[in-house]
Amino acid sequence: MSDLKEIPVLLQPVKNTYIMKGIYTILLLIVSNIFMTFAWYGQLKLLEIVPSSKDWPLFLVILMSWGVALFEYSFMIPANRIGSVINGGPFNLIQLKVIQEAVSLTVFTIIVITVFKTETFRLNHIISFIFIILAVFFAFKK
């Protein structure tokens, strides 16, 4: 907050809007990636819940996943539009992609550990996440 005091009063709303666009972008990416994870991997969980779904034709499973993916795109597209410098947002395209990948892997890991419960989070996963965080850091470095 102390750095906001250094910004002229007339520019503070602009600065806050710019920050809010970044926050909205990340929140929309999180929601989008929740849907994405279930669109891509939810059919595997469905096999546990409804064993007879193993006999469903593949095109039906694909259509079901596309239906879920529609919601993913309903959040991903606004995230990219709000967040892109092309549209007045705070992130260039490379930064948007790096953020999206970091969010995607984080959301995926949380869902796999809490919903699917088929994986164990290990030290090598923690190390790989540190490298992802470093990737985000370097993507933003001038």
Backbone as a chain_set.jsonl record, in Angstrom:
{"seq": "MSDLKEIPVLLQPVKNTYIMKGIYTILLLIVSNIFMTFAWYGQLKLLEIVPSSKDWPLFLVILMSWGVALFEYSFMIPANRIGSVINGGPFNLIQLKVIQEAVSLTVFTIIVITVFKTETFRLNHIISFIFIILAVFFAFKK", "coords": {"N": [[0.811, -1.199, 0.0], [2.058, 1.199, 0.563], [3.42, 1.961, -1.731], [1.365, 2.855, -3.328], [0.82, 5.353, -2.323], [2.794, 6.875, -3.395], [2.054, 7.158, -6.002], [0.49, 9.475, -8.135], [-2.693, 10.824, -7.24], [-4.669, 10.883, -9.266], [-3.859, 8.829, -10.928], [-4.127, 6.512, -9.465], [-6.631, 4.988, -9.611], [-6.292, 3.882, -12.171], [-4.014, 2.303, -11.838], [-5.011, 0.499, -9.908], [-7.034, -0.73, -11.443], [-5.503, -1.972, -13.377], [-4.083, -3.819, -11.804], [-6.271, -5.272, -10.844], [-7.174, -6.419, -13.234], [-5.149, -8.257, -13.667], [-5.526, -9.926, -11.436], [-8.176, -10.841, -11.895], [-7.708, -12.207, -14.272], [-6.028, -14.344, -13.442], [-7.725, -15.645, -11.607], [-9.837, -16.411, -13.321], [-8.388, -18.141, -14.96], [-7.815, -20.164, -13.136], [-10.397, -21.22, -12.584], [-11.065, -22.015, -15.191], [-9.136, -24.006, -15.601], [-9.885, -25.899, -13.747], [-12.23, -26.881, -14.893], [-11.029, -27.801, -17.268], [-9.349, -29.859, -16.375], [-11.238, -31.715, -15.471], [-12.58, -32.136, -17.879], [-10.642, -33.413, -19.412], [-9.716, -35.541, -17.796], [-11.787, -36.424, -16.239], [-13.422, -38.459, -17.202], [-12.018, -40.701, -16.522], [-12.328, -40.824, -13.785], [-15.025, -41.208, -13.801], [-15.174, -43.844, -14.579], [-14.623, -45.159, -12.191], [-16.811, -44.399, -10.631], [-19.091, -45.05, -12.139], [-19.047, -47.988, -13.199], [-20.064, -49.244, -15.507], [-19.651, -47.394, -17.475], [-17.383, -47.967, -18.787], [-18.048, -49.441, -20.963], [-19.156, -47.631, -22.68], [-19.404, -46.066, -25.876], [-16.526, -44.627, -27.461], [-16.917, -42.172, -28.8], [-19.066, -41.076, -27.402], [-17.971, -40.566, -24.896], [-16.095, -38.689, -25.667], [-17.799, -36.629, -26.586], [-19.041, -35.993, -24.165], [-16.84, -35.0, -22.762], [-16.251, -32.792, -24.37], [-18.477, -31.256, -23.811], [-17.964, -30.498, -21.162], [-15.607, -29.14, -21.617], [-16.505, -26.903, -22.939], [-17.257, -25.181, -20.906], [-14.756, -24.717, -19.846], [-13.556, -23.186, -21.911], [-15.238, -21.021, -21.758], [-14.295, -19.642, -19.621], [-11.554, -19.443, -20.07], [-11.15, -17.94, -22.455], [-12.179, -15.288, -21.789], [-10.3, -14.788, -19.734], [-7.859, -14.619, -21.116], [-8.423, -12.438, -22.79], [-8.915, -10.343, -20.969], [-6.489, -10.295, -19.599], [-4.465, -9.803, -21.482], [-1.948, -7.674, -22.877], [-2.513, -6.685, -25.322], [-5.14, -6.069, -25.186], [-5.23, -4.191, -23.217], [-4.495, -5.292, -20.801], [-2.339, -6.625, -18.148], [-0.426, -8.551, -18.994], [1.911, -9.977, -21.319], [1.751, -12.151, -24.232], [3.436, -14.404, -23.89], [3.858, -14.376, -21.133], [1.201, -14.783, -20.278], [0.82, -17.422, -21.198], [2.751, -18.85, -19.727], [1.855, -18.384, -17.119], [-0.625, -19.661, -17.348], [0.152, -22.337, -17.744], [1.458, -22.88, -15.317], [-0.682, -22.533, -13.525], [-2.355, -24.52, -14.535], [-0.915, -26.936, -14.03], [-0.787, -26.806, -11.256], [-3.521, -26.793, -10.458], [-4.274, -29.249, -11.596], [-2.658, -31.024, -10.09], [-3.658, -30.648, -7.476], [-6.309, -31.529, -7.809], [-5.898, -34.198, -8.634], [-4.706, -35.267, -6.349], [-6.644, -34.795, -4.359], [-9.216, -35.49, -5.376], [-9.063, -37.663, -7.239], [-7.227, -39.27, -5.94], [-5.165, -41.027, -6.618], [-2.509, -40.673, -6.861], [0.678, -40.045, -5.33], [2.104, -37.317, -3.778], [5.334, -36.388, -4.267], [8.851, -35.787, -3.464], [10.224, -35.234, -5.881], [8.166, -34.111, -7.343], [7.708, -31.756, -5.948], [10.151, -30.478, -6.41], [9.964, -30.171, -9.187], [7.839, -28.375, -9.283], [9.015, -26.16, -8.109], [10.776, -25.469, -10.143], [8.887, -24.732, -12.056], [7.783, -22.471, -10.865], [10.065, -20.912, -10.931], [10.228, -20.643, -13.695], [8.017, -19.014, -14.189], [8.881, -16.744, -12.8], [11.169, -16.021, -14.348], [9.929, -15.504, -16.78], [8.721, -13.11, -16.3], [10.776, -11.44, -15.782], [12.647, -8.612, -16.605]], "CA": [[0.0, 0.0, 0.0], [2.876, 2.403, 0.632], [3.77, 2.394, -3.073], [0.224, 3.582, -3.894], [0.894, 6.731, -1.874], [3.738, 7.56, -4.263], [1.403, 7.361, -7.291], [-0.447, 10.604, -8.08], [-4.065, 10.417, -6.947], [-5.413, 10.672, -10.506], [-3.435, 7.58, -11.562], [-4.386, 5.366, -8.599], [-7.649, 4.079, -10.146], [-5.726, 3.165, -13.311], [-3.129, 1.288, -11.264], [-5.866, -0.517, -9.294], [-7.696, -1.451, -12.527], [-4.457, -2.802, -13.977], [-3.873, -4.918, -10.852], [-7.489, -6.082, -10.829], [-7.187, -7.222, -14.456], [-4.243, -9.382, -13.417], [-6.174, -10.829, -10.473], [-9.291, -11.499, -12.592], [-7.128, -13.148, -15.235], [-5.565, -15.545, -12.735], [-8.906, -16.345, -11.074], [-10.517, -17.054, -14.451], [-7.552, -19.268, -15.375], [-8.003, -21.242, -12.154], [-11.695, -21.846, -12.852], [-10.945, -22.673, -16.487], [-8.333, -25.22, -15.476], [-10.682, -26.895, -13.03], [-13.055, -27.525, -15.924], [-10.159, -28.501, -18.198], [-8.902, -31.108, -15.761], [-12.35, -32.677, -15.492], [-12.878, -32.472, -19.272], [-9.631, -34.341, -19.91], [-9.477, -36.71, -16.939], [-12.996, -36.786, -15.507], [-13.946, -39.736, -17.681], [-11.329, -41.762, -15.788], [-13.008, -40.898, -12.489], [-16.337, -41.768, -14.097], [-15.019, -45.305, -14.592], [-14.72, -45.612, -10.794], [-18.147, -44.129, -10.103], [-20.063, -45.784, -12.955], [-18.24, -48.996, -13.899], [-20.615, -49.562, -16.829], [-19.209, -46.397, -18.45], [-16.28, -48.574, -19.538], [-18.621, -49.978, -22.194], [-19.68, -46.557, -23.51], [-18.585, -45.82, -27.071], [-15.563, -43.552, -27.29], [-17.468, -40.886, -29.259], [-19.919, -40.55, -26.335], [-17.055, -40.029, -23.884], [-15.536, -37.465, -26.255], [-18.855, -35.606, -26.546], [-19.2, -35.589, -22.768], [-15.691, -34.158, -22.436], [-16.433, -31.522, -25.07], [-19.471, -30.491, -23.062], [-17.277, -29.906, -20.014], [-14.605, -28.21, -22.152], [-17.19, -25.653, -23.283], [-17.151, -24.312, -19.732], [-13.345, -24.313, -19.773], [-13.355, -22.092, -22.848], [-16.041, -19.877, -21.3], [-13.483, -18.902, -18.656], [-10.217, -19.24, -20.627], [-11.155, -16.845, -23.432], [-12.186, -13.992, -21.081], [-9.037, -14.608, -19.004], [-6.851, -14.143, -22.055], [-8.786, -11.095, -23.275], [-8.725, -9.379, -19.876], [-5.09, -10.25, -19.172], [-3.509, -9.505, -22.547], [-1.575, -6.281, -23.126], [-3.173, -6.312, -26.573], [-6.461, -5.567, -24.814], [-5.09, -3.304, -22.062], [-4.186, -6.047, -19.586], [-0.965, -6.523, -17.665], [0.462, -9.647, -19.388], [2.118, -10.263, -22.733], [1.274, -13.502, -24.556], [4.299, -15.413, -23.278], [3.54, -14.387, -19.704], [-0.106, -15.443, -20.13], [0.988, -18.861, -21.386], [3.508, -19.399, -18.598], [0.923, -18.372, -15.988], [-1.632, -20.694, -17.595], [0.763, -23.651, -17.519], [1.68, -23.029, -13.877], [-2.01, -22.73, -12.935], [-2.84, -25.825, -14.997], [-0.256, -28.013, -13.285], [-1.164, -26.697, -9.844], [-4.911, -27.259, -10.341], [-4.254, -30.677, -11.89], [-2.079, -31.74, -8.951], [-4.6, -30.593, -6.354], [-7.456, -32.398, -8.122], [-5.458, -35.601, -8.626], [-4.442, -35.69, -4.97], [-7.838, -34.726, -3.511], [-10.402, -36.111, -5.965], [-8.747, -38.978, -7.794], [-6.503, -39.986, -4.88], [-4.417, -42.117, -7.234], [-1.098, -40.307, -6.909], [1.328, -39.576, -4.117], [2.929, -36.143, -4.044], [6.689, -36.749, -3.82], [9.888, -34.755, -3.5], [10.494, -34.838, -7.269], [7.081, -33.221, -7.755], [7.988, -30.459, -5.313], [11.266, -29.882, -7.153], [9.464, -29.74, -10.496], [7.033, -27.169, -9.06], [9.954, -25.055, -7.89], [11.233, -25.055, -11.473], [7.776, -24.038, -12.715], [7.737, -21.138, -10.257], [11.2, -20.192, -11.503], [9.86, -20.302, -15.075], [7.135, -17.838, -14.108], [9.732, -15.636, -12.407], [11.982, -15.595, -15.476], [9.054, -14.968, -17.822], [8.387, -11.732, -15.942], [12.014, -10.677, -15.576], [12.964, -7.692, -17.722]], "C": [[0.852, 1.259, 0.0], [3.258, 2.884, -0.764], [2.612, 3.107, -3.758], [0.242, 5.047, -3.486], [1.816, 7.547, -2.783], [3.137, 7.847, -5.638], [0.462, 8.556, -7.166], [-1.886, 10.098, -7.963], [-4.851, 10.112, -8.221], [-5.054, 9.332, -11.171], [-3.762, 6.343, -10.717], [-5.5, 4.458, -9.124], [-7.133, 3.269, -11.339], [-4.849, 2.021, -12.81], [-3.961, 0.157, -10.653], [-6.577, -1.349, -10.353], [-6.72, -2.426, -13.172], [-4.187, -4.027, -13.104], [-5.081, -5.842, -10.84], [-7.597, -6.95, -12.087], [-6.285, -8.442, -14.303], [-4.865, -10.402, -12.477], [-7.328, -11.57, -11.137], [-8.778, -12.542, -13.578], [-6.73, -14.447, -14.545], [-6.742, -16.33, -12.164], [-9.671, -17.068, -12.179], [-9.714, -18.251, -14.959], [-7.692, -20.443, -14.414], [-9.311, -21.975, -12.423], [-11.649, -22.621, -14.17], [-10.206, -24.001, -16.365], [-8.996, -26.292, -14.626], [-11.553, -27.648, -14.032], [-12.195, -28.336, -16.894], [-9.73, -29.848, -17.642], [-10.012, -32.145, -15.775], [-12.746, -33.056, -16.92], [-11.911, -33.54, -19.778], [-9.571, -35.641, -19.111], [-10.706, -37.188, -16.18], [-13.578, -38.122, -15.929], [-13.238, -40.91, -17.0], [-11.937, -41.937, -14.397], [-14.395, -41.51, -12.666], [-16.293, -43.292, -14.12], [-15.121, -45.896, -13.184], [-16.152, -45.501, -10.28], [-19.206, -44.958, -10.813], [-19.281, -46.826, -13.772], [-18.757, -49.34, -15.296], [-20.198, -48.549, -17.892], [-18.014, -46.9, -19.258], [-16.773, -49.089, -20.893], [-19.193, -48.895, -23.109], [-18.806, -46.406, -24.758], [-17.702, -44.59, -26.865], [-16.122, -42.2, -27.725], [-18.372, -40.263, -28.196], [-19.063, -39.922, -25.227], [-16.44, -38.726, -24.39], [-16.568, -36.334, -26.219], [-19.077, -35.088, -25.131], [-18.051, -34.652, -22.365], [-15.777, -32.801, -23.131], [-17.441, -30.637, -24.355], [-18.862, -29.805, -21.854], [-16.281, -28.852, -20.503], [-15.233, -26.886, -22.589], [-17.105, -24.664, -22.119], [-15.71, -23.837, -19.539], [-13.106, -23.099, -20.666], [-14.126, -20.845, -22.428], [-15.303, -19.051, -20.248], [-12.098, -18.564, -19.232], [-10.179, -18.037, -21.575], [-11.242, -15.483, -22.739], [-10.891, -13.741, -20.3], [-7.967, -14.04, -19.932], [-7.16, -12.74, -22.573], [-8.534, -10.037, -22.201], [-7.245, -9.198, -19.575], [-4.1, -9.787, -20.216], [-3.223, -8.016, -22.683], [-2.22, -5.776, -24.415], [-4.524, -5.663, -26.286], [-6.404, -4.694, -23.551], [-4.81, -4.009, -20.747], [-2.712, -5.985, -19.234], [0.027, -7.542, -18.236], [0.651, -9.723, -20.896], [1.749, -11.73, -22.975], [2.127, -14.599, -23.928], [4.014, -15.51, -21.784], [2.206, -15.071, -19.452], [0.037, -16.958, -20.227], [1.727, -19.501, -20.222], [2.628, -19.444, -17.345], [-0.086, -19.506, -16.144], [-1.064, -22.077, -17.318], [0.997, -23.895, -16.028], [0.355, -23.28, -13.155], [-2.525, -24.127, -13.284], [-2.226, -26.964, -14.196], [-0.618, -27.996, -11.806], [-2.574, -27.238, -9.621], [-4.972, -28.769, -10.565], [-3.759, -31.473, -10.687], [-3.04, -31.768, -7.771], [-5.78, -31.53, -6.601], [-7.057, -33.866, -8.08], [-5.268, -36.107, -7.201], [-5.722, -35.742, -4.146], [-9.046, -35.473, -4.056], [-10.107, -37.527, -6.449], [-8.059, -39.876, -6.765], [-5.726, -41.189, -5.424], [-2.916, -41.855, -7.233], [-0.611, -39.872, -5.537], [2.22, -38.407, -4.505], [4.299, -36.382, -3.423], [7.648, -35.57, -3.949], [10.178, -34.309, -4.935], [9.395, -33.938, -7.823], [7.298, -31.819, -7.187], [9.103, -29.74, -6.059], [10.79, -29.384, -8.516], [8.604, -28.485, -10.357], [7.918, -25.954, -8.802], [10.473, -24.546, -9.236], [10.134, -24.328, -12.242], [7.65, -22.62, -12.173], [8.896, -20.29, -10.78], [10.92, -19.786, -12.948], [8.972, -19.07, -15.105], [7.975, -16.602, -13.76], [10.529, -15.113, -13.603], [11.148, -15.053, -16.638], [8.702, -13.507, -17.567], [9.609, -10.852, -15.764], [12.314, -9.849, -16.815], [14.375, -7.924, -18.187]], "O": [[0.417, 2.291, -0.511], [3.407, 4.087, -0.975], [2.839, 3.891, -4.68], [-0.263, 5.898, -4.218], [1.644, 8.757, -2.926], [3.654, 8.692, -6.368], [-0.289, 8.646, -6.195], [-2.238, 9.063, -8.528], [-5.63, 9.159, -8.241], [-5.87, 8.769, -11.901], [-3.678, 5.224, -11.223], [-5.333, 3.238, -9.087], [-7.495, 2.104, -11.501], [-4.939, 0.9, -13.309], [-3.651, -1.016, -10.859], [-6.713, -2.56, -10.185], [-7.073, -3.566, -13.474], [-4.076, -5.142, -13.612], [-4.93, -7.063, -10.829], [-8.058, -8.089, -12.014], [-6.625, -9.533, -14.759], [-4.745, -11.607, -12.697], [-7.461, -12.782, -10.973], [-9.348, -13.626, -13.701], [-7.065, -15.532, -15.021], [-6.752, -17.559, -12.233], [-10.103, -18.206, -11.996], [-10.295, -19.265, -15.346], [-7.686, -21.597, -14.843], [-9.337, -23.204, -12.483], [-12.137, -23.748, -14.25], [-10.609, -25.0, -16.959], [-8.694, -27.475, -14.778], [-11.612, -28.878, -14.028], [-12.583, -29.432, -17.299], [-9.745, -30.856, -18.349], [-9.767, -33.318, -16.057], [-13.2, -34.176, -17.153], [-12.313, -34.461, -20.489], [-9.394, -36.717, -19.682], [-10.672, -38.243, -15.547], [-14.159, -38.838, -15.114], [-13.802, -42.0, -16.911], [-12.048, -43.055, -13.894], [-14.881, -42.236, -11.799], [-17.255, -43.953, -13.728], [-15.64, -46.998, -13.005], [-16.645, -46.39, -9.586], [-20.108, -45.503, -10.177], [-18.9, -46.561, -14.913], [-17.97, -49.69, -16.175], [-20.367, -48.805, -19.084], [-17.672, -46.325, -20.291], [-16.005, -49.164, -21.852], [-19.668, -49.205, -24.201], [-17.592, -46.6, -24.689], [-18.086, -43.64, -26.183], [-15.835, -41.185, -27.091], [-18.439, -39.038, -28.096], [-19.406, -38.868, -24.692], [-16.284, -37.771, -23.628], [-16.236, -35.205, -25.859], [-19.276, -33.891, -24.924], [-18.273, -33.637, -21.706], [-15.418, -31.778, -22.548], [-17.281, -29.417, -24.299], [-19.201, -28.661, -21.549], [-16.128, -27.801, -19.882], [-14.556, -25.858, -22.606], [-16.906, -23.466, -22.321], [-15.471, -22.703, -19.124], [-12.524, -22.105, -20.231], [-13.699, -19.728, -22.719], [-15.648, -17.894, -20.01], [-11.536, -17.516, -18.915], [-9.269, -17.212, -21.496], [-10.455, -14.594, -23.063], [-10.436, -12.601, -20.214], [-7.259, -13.098, -19.577], [-6.246, -11.941, -22.772], [-8.003, -8.965, -22.49], [-6.792, -8.081, -19.325], [-2.982, -9.409, -19.865], [-4.135, -7.192, -22.614], [-2.444, -4.576, -24.574], [-4.993, -4.817, -27.047], [-7.425, -4.487, -22.895], [-4.879, -3.388, -19.687], [-1.925, -5.36, -19.944], [1.225, -7.413, -17.985], [-0.298, -9.56, -21.662], [1.468, -12.465, -22.029], [1.596, -15.616, -23.481], [3.939, -16.609, -21.234], [2.083, -15.857, -18.513], [-0.552, -17.693, -19.435], [1.358, -20.589, -19.78], [2.652, -20.423, -16.6], [-0.37, -20.226, -15.187], [-1.74, -22.909, -16.714], [0.76, -24.997, -15.535], [0.278, -24.138, -12.276], [-3.064, -24.829, -12.429], [-2.938, -27.856, -13.736], [-0.74, -29.047, -11.178], [-2.803, -28.039, -8.715], [-5.638, -29.486, -9.818], [-4.365, -32.475, -10.308], [-3.214, -32.808, -7.137], [-6.201, -32.247, -5.694], [-7.798, -34.693, -7.548], [-5.628, -37.241, -6.885], [-5.881, -36.637, -3.316], [-9.823, -36.034, -3.283], [-10.819, -38.472, -6.107], [-8.284, -41.086, -6.73], [-5.64, -42.231, -4.776], [-2.135, -42.744, -7.576], [-1.38, -39.398, -4.702], [3.0, -38.5, -5.453], [4.419, -36.557, -2.211], [7.3, -34.51, -4.469], [10.36, -33.116, -5.177], [9.659, -33.093, -8.679], [7.091, -30.821, -7.878], [9.014, -28.538, -6.313], [11.171, -28.297, -8.949], [8.639, -27.618, -11.231], [7.599, -24.846, -9.233], [10.594, -23.338, -9.443], [10.422, -23.404, -13.002], [7.435, -21.677, -12.934], [8.733, -19.098, -11.04], [11.327, -18.707, -13.38], [9.149, -18.187, -15.944], [7.799, -15.54, -14.358], [10.566, -13.907, -13.847], [11.633, -14.22, -17.403], [8.42, -12.756, -18.501], [9.481, -9.638, -15.61], [12.239, -10.345, -17.94], [14.837, -7.258, -19.113]]}, "num_chains": 1, "name": "protein.A"}
